[in-house]
Short mmCIF file of C-alpha atoms and ligand atoms in Angstrom, two decimals:
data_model
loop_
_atom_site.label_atom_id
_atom_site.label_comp_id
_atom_site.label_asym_id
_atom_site.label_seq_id
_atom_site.Cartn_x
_atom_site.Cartn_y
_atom_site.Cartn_z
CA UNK A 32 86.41 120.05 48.34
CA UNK A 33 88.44 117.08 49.75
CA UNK A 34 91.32 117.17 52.24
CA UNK A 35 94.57 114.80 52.25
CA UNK A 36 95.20 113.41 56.11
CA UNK A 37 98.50 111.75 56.47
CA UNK A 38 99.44 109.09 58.69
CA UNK A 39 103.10 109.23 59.77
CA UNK A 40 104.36 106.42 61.82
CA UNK A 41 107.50 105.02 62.96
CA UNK A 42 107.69 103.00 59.63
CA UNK A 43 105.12 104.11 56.92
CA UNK A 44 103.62 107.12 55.53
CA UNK A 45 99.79 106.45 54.62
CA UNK A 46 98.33 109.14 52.76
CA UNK A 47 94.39 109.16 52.29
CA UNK A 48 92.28 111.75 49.95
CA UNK A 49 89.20 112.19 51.99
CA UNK A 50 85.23 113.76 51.13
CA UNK A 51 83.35 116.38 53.21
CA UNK A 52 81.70 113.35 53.79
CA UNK A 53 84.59 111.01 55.22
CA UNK A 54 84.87 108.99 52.59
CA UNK A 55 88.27 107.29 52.24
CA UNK A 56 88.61 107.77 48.43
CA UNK A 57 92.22 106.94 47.55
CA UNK A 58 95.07 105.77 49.84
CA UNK A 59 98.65 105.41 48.84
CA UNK A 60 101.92 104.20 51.44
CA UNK A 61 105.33 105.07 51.59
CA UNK A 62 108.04 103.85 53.72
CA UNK A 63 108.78 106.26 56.32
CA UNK A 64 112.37 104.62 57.00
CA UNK A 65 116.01 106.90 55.28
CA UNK A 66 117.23 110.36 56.85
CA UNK A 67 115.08 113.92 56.69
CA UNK A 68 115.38 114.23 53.03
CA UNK A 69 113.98 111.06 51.87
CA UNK A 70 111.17 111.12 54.48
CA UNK A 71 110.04 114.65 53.23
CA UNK A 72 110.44 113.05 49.44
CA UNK A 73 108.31 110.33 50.53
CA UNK A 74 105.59 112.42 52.01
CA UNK A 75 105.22 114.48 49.38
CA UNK A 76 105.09 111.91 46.96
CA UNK A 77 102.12 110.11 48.73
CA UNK A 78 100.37 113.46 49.22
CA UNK A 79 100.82 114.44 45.45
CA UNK A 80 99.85 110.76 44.27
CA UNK A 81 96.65 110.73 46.94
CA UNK A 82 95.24 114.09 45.68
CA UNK A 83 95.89 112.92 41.64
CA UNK A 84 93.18 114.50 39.24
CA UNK A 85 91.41 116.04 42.00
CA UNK A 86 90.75 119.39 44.00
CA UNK A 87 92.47 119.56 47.09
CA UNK A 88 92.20 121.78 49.84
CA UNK A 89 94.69 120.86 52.24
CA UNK A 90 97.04 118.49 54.70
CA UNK A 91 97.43 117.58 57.71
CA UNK A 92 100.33 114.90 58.84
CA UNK A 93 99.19 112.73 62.16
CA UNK A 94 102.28 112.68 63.66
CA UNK A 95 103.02 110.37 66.94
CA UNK A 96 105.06 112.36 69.37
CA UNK A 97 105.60 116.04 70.82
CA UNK A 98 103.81 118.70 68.46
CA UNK A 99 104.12 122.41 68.30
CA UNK A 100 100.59 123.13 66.65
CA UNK A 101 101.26 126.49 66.10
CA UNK A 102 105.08 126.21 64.17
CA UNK A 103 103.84 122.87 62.34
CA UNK A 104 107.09 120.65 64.41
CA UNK A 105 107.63 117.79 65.73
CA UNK A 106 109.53 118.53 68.57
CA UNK A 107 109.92 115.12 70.25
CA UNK A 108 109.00 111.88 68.71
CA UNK A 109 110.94 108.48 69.81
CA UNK A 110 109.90 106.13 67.09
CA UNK A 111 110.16 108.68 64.24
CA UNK A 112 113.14 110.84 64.96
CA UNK A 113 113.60 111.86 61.43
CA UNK A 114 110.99 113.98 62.11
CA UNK A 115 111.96 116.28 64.54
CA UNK A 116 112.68 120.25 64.32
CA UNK A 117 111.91 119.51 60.42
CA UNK A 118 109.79 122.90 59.33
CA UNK A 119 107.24 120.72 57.73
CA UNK A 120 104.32 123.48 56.49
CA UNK A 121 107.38 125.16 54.64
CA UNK A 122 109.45 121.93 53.52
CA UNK A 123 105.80 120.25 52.46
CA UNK A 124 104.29 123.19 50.93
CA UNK A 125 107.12 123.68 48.78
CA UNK A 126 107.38 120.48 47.56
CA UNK A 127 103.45 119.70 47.10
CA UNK A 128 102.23 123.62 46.64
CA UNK A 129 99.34 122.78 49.55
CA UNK A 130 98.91 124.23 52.86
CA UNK A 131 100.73 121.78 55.22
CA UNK A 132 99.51 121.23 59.58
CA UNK A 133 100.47 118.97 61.65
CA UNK A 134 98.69 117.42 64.60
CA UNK A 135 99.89 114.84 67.13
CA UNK A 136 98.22 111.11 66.29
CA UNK A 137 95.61 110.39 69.10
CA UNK A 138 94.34 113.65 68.49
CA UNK A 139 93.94 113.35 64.95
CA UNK A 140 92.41 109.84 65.85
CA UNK A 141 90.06 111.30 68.72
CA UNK A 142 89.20 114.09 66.01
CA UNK A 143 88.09 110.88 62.93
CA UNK A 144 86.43 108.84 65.76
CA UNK A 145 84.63 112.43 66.50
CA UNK A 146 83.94 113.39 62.87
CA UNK A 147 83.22 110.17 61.35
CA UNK A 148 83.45 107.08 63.37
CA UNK A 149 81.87 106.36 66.92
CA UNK A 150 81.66 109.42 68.54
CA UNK A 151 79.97 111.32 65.54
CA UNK A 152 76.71 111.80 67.56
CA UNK A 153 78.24 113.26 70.93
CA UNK A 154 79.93 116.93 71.57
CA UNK A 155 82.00 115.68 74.56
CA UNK A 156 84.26 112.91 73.66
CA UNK A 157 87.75 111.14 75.49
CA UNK A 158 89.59 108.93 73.21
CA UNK A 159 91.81 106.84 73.69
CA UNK A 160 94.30 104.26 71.47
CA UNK A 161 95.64 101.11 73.18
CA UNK A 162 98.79 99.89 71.40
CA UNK A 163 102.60 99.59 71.65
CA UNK A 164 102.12 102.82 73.92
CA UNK A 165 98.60 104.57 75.17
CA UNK A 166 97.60 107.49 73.38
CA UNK A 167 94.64 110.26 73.86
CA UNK A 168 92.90 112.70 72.95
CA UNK A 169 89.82 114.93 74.01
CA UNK A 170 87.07 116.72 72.73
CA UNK A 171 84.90 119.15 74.51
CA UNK A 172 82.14 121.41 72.93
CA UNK A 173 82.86 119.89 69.85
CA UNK A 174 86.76 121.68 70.21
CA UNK A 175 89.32 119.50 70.29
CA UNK A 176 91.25 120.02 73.43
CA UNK A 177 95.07 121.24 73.01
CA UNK A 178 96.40 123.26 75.80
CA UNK A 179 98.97 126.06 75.62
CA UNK A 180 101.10 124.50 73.41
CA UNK A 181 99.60 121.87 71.51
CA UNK A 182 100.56 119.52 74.24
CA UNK A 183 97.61 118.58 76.28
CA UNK A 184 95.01 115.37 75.88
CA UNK A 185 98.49 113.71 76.43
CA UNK A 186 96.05 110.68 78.78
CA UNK A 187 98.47 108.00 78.75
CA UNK A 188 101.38 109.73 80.75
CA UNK A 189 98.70 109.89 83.52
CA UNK A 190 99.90 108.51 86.53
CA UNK A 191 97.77 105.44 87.78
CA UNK A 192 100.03 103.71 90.24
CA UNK A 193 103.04 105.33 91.90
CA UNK A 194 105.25 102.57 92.37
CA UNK A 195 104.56 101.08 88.87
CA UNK A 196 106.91 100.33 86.06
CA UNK A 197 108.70 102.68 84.22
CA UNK A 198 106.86 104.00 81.50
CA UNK A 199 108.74 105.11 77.88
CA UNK A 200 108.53 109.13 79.04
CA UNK A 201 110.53 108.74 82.22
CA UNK A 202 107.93 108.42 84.59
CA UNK A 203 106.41 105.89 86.82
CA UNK A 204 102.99 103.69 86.53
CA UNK A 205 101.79 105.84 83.57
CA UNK A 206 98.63 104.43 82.00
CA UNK A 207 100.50 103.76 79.27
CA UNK A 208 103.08 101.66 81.73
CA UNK A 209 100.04 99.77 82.91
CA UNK A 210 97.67 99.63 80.47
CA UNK A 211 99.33 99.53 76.44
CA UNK A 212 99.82 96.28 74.52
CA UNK A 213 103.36 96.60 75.88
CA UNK A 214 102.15 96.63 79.39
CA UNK A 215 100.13 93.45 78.26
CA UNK A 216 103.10 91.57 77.20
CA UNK A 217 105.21 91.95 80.43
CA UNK A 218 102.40 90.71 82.24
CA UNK A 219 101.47 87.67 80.14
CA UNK A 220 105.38 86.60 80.21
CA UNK A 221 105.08 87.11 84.42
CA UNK A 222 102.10 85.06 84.87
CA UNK A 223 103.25 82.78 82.02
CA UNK A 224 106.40 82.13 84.20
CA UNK A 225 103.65 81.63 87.68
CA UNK A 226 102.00 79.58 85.86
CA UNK A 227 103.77 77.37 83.35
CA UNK A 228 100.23 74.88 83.31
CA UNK A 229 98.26 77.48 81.78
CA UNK A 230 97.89 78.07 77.52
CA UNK A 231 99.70 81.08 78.44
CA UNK A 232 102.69 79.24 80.02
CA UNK A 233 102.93 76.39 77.45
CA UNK A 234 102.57 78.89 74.73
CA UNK A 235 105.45 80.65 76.18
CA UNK A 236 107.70 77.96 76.60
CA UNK A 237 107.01 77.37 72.88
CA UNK A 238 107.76 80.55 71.47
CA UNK A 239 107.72 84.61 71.83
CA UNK A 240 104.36 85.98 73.29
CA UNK A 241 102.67 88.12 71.01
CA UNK A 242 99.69 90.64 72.03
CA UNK A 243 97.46 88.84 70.11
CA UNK A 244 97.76 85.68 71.35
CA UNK A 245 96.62 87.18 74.99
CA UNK A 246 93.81 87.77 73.60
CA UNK A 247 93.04 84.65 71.72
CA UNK A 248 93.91 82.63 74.84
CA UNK A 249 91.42 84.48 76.16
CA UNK A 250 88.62 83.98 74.09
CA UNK A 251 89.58 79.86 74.42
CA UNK A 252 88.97 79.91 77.89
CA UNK A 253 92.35 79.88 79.60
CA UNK A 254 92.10 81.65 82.37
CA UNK A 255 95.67 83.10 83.17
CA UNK A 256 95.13 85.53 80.07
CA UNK A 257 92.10 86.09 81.16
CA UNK A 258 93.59 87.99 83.97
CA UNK A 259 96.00 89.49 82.33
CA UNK A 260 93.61 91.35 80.20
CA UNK A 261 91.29 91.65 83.38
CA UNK A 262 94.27 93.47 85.10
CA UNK A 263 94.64 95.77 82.06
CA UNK A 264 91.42 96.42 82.39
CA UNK A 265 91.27 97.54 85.98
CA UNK A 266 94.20 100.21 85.07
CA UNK A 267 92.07 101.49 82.56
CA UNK A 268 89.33 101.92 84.27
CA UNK A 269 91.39 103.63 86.85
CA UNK A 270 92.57 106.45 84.77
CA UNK A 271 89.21 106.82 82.61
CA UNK A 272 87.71 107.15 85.93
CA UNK A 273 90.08 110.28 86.33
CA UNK A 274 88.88 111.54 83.38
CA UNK A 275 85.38 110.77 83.40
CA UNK A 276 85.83 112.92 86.37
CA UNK A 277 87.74 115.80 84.85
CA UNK A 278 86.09 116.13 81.55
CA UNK A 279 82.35 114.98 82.01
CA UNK A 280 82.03 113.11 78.80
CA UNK A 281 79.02 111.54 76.76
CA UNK A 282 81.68 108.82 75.75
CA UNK A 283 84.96 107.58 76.33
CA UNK A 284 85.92 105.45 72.67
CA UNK A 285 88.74 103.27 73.03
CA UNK A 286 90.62 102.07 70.07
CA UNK A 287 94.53 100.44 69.38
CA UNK A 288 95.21 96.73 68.66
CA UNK A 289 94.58 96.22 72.48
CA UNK A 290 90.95 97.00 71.95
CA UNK A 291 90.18 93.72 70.04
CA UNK A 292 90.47 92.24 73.26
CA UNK A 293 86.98 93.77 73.74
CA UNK A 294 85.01 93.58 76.69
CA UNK A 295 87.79 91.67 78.72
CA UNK A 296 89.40 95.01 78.88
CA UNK A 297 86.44 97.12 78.34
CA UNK A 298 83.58 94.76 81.43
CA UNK A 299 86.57 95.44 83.88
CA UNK A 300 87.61 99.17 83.49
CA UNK A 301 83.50 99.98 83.23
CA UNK A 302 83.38 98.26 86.68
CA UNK A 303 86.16 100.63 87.81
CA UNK A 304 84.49 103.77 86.90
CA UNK A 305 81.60 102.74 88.56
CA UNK A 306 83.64 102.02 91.36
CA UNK A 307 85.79 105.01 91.32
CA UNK A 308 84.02 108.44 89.57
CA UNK A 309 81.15 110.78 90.93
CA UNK A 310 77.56 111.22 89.80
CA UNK A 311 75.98 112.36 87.52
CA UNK A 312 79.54 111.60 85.21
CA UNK A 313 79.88 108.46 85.67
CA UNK A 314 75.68 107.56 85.07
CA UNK A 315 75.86 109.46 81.62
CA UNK A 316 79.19 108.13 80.34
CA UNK A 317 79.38 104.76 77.61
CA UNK A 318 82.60 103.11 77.41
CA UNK A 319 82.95 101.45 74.01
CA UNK A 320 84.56 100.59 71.33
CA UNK A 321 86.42 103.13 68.57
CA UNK A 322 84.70 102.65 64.92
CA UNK A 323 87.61 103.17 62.51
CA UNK A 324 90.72 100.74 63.52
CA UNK A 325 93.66 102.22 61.87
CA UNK A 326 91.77 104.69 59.44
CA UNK A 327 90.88 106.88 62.32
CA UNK A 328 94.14 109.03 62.00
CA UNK A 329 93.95 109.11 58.74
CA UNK A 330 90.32 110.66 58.41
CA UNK A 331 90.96 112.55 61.45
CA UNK A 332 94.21 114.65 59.85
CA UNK A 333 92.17 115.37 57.02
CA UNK A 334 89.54 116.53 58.78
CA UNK A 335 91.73 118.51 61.00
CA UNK A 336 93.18 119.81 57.48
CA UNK A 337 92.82 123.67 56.60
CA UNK A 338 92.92 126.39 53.43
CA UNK A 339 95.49 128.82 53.73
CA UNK A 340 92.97 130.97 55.28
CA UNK A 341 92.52 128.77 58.38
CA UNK A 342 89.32 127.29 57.57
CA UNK A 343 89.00 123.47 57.83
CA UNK A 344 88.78 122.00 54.31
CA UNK A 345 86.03 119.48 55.41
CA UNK A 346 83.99 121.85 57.34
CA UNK A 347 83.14 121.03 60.91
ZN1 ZN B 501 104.55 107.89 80.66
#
């Protein structure tokens, strides 16, 4: 039977019919912008129009934010704040007459690059997505890791320098604060500003800074993005040295728009672990790159998704 996984961000709903297989065999996108009413509409208009004409077991929303796995809430989620204290199983399952879960994003991510994407052939995977903010997740035994309250695998509010910046959640030098295409930017506009020769600094002076362009400044050659990334890198490889440490992995899969930067991020923070976890960990572990860019929390939510009798719909 096939599962729907729903992608819920801070401004569209992308809803995906999915095989036992993890084939992506319909999508369809809503805007998740207007108050609680229209965003519940919304969903359950993608999730009806996804699963058209064919036998659905159930749906899971990959939600970014603060999840309550066992009510089905959002409890806290900054870019989608809509969301929040909405009883989705009930509101959804009314509306669409499935059986409605909810996991937090990364882990829905962690659990497609798991099922289906890069980690597929491992039992012991860390995940984790580089973008606007850093988010994780973590699978061990196959399980995917939640904690008491649906909280844990939260690897970006790791603390990986002190003194650092101040990161979205309040605290300090979070890997996120260090390490997410936002961290990338502030960087790039500093050293832009130190060095106003550079492509970086001419670029600059020109216009905005985009992510992106770090990264393609890098690839020509200039050598102040080079750094940046390279610094980015180093934090990286600072906290997945933590948890190369903690968890023992077979892999560590990162993903996010940051990861097209590729091995300018990925050569330093390898060098790091080296540097910085124990043996045997660090000898087993491969750093590389996630396999499913934006589909991964997609395919991961529906293969996270369950019958009203708890079983997942795609197996597992
Ligand atoms: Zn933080």
């Amino acid at each position: 039977m096939n599962a729907i996984g729903v992608d819920v961000g801070g401004t569209k709903i992308a809803a995906g019919l999915v095989s036992s297989g993890g084939e992506l065999l319909r999508s369809v996108r809503y805007p998740s912008s207007g108050p609680p009413e229209k965003l519940l509409e919304n969903i359950a208009r993608a999730v009806l129009e996804a699963g058209e004409g064919s036998e659905v077991g159930g749906v899971c929303l990959a939600v970014p934010g603060f999840i309550l796995s066992k009510e089905n809430k959002v409890i806290f989620s900054p870019n989608l704040r809509t969301i929040e204290g909405i009883p989705l199983k009930e509101e959804l399952g009314r509306r669409t007459g499935l059986n409605v879960t909810v996991e937090n994003d990364a882990n829905a991510a962690a659990w497609g690059e798991f099922r289906f994407g890069t980690g597929r052939h491992v039992d012991h995977l860390v995940f984790l997505t580089l973008g606007t903010g850093v988010g994780g997740g973590v699978i061990i035994g196959g399980e995917l890791l939640r904690g008491a309250q649906g909280a844990g695998g939260e690897l970006g509010h790791v603390t990986i320098q002190a003194t650092g910046p101040r990161c979205n959640c309040g605290n300090r030098g979070c890997l996120e604060a260090m390490a997410s295409g936002t961290a990338i930017r502030r960087r790039a506009l500093e050293l832009a500003a130190e060095r106003p020769d550079s492509a970086l600094g001419q670029l600059a002076a020109e216009r905005d800074l985009l992510g992106e362009d770090v990264t393609r400044l890098a690839r020509e050659g200039d050598e102040a993005a080079r750094r940046v990334l390279e610094e980015a890198g180093v934090w990286l490889g600072i906290g997945v040295a933590g948890f190369v440490n903690v968890f023992n992995p077979e892999m560590v899969a990162v993903g996010g728009g940051v990861a097209e930067a590729g091995d300018f991020i990925l050569e330093p923070a390898r060098r790091e672990v080296q540097l910085r976890s124990m043996s045997p960990s660090r000898d087993l572990v491969e750093i590389r790159l996630a396999s499913l860019g934006v589909r991964s929390g997609m395919l991961g939510a529906a293969a996270l998704a369950r019958h009203p009798s708890g079983e997942c719909v795609l197996g597992g």
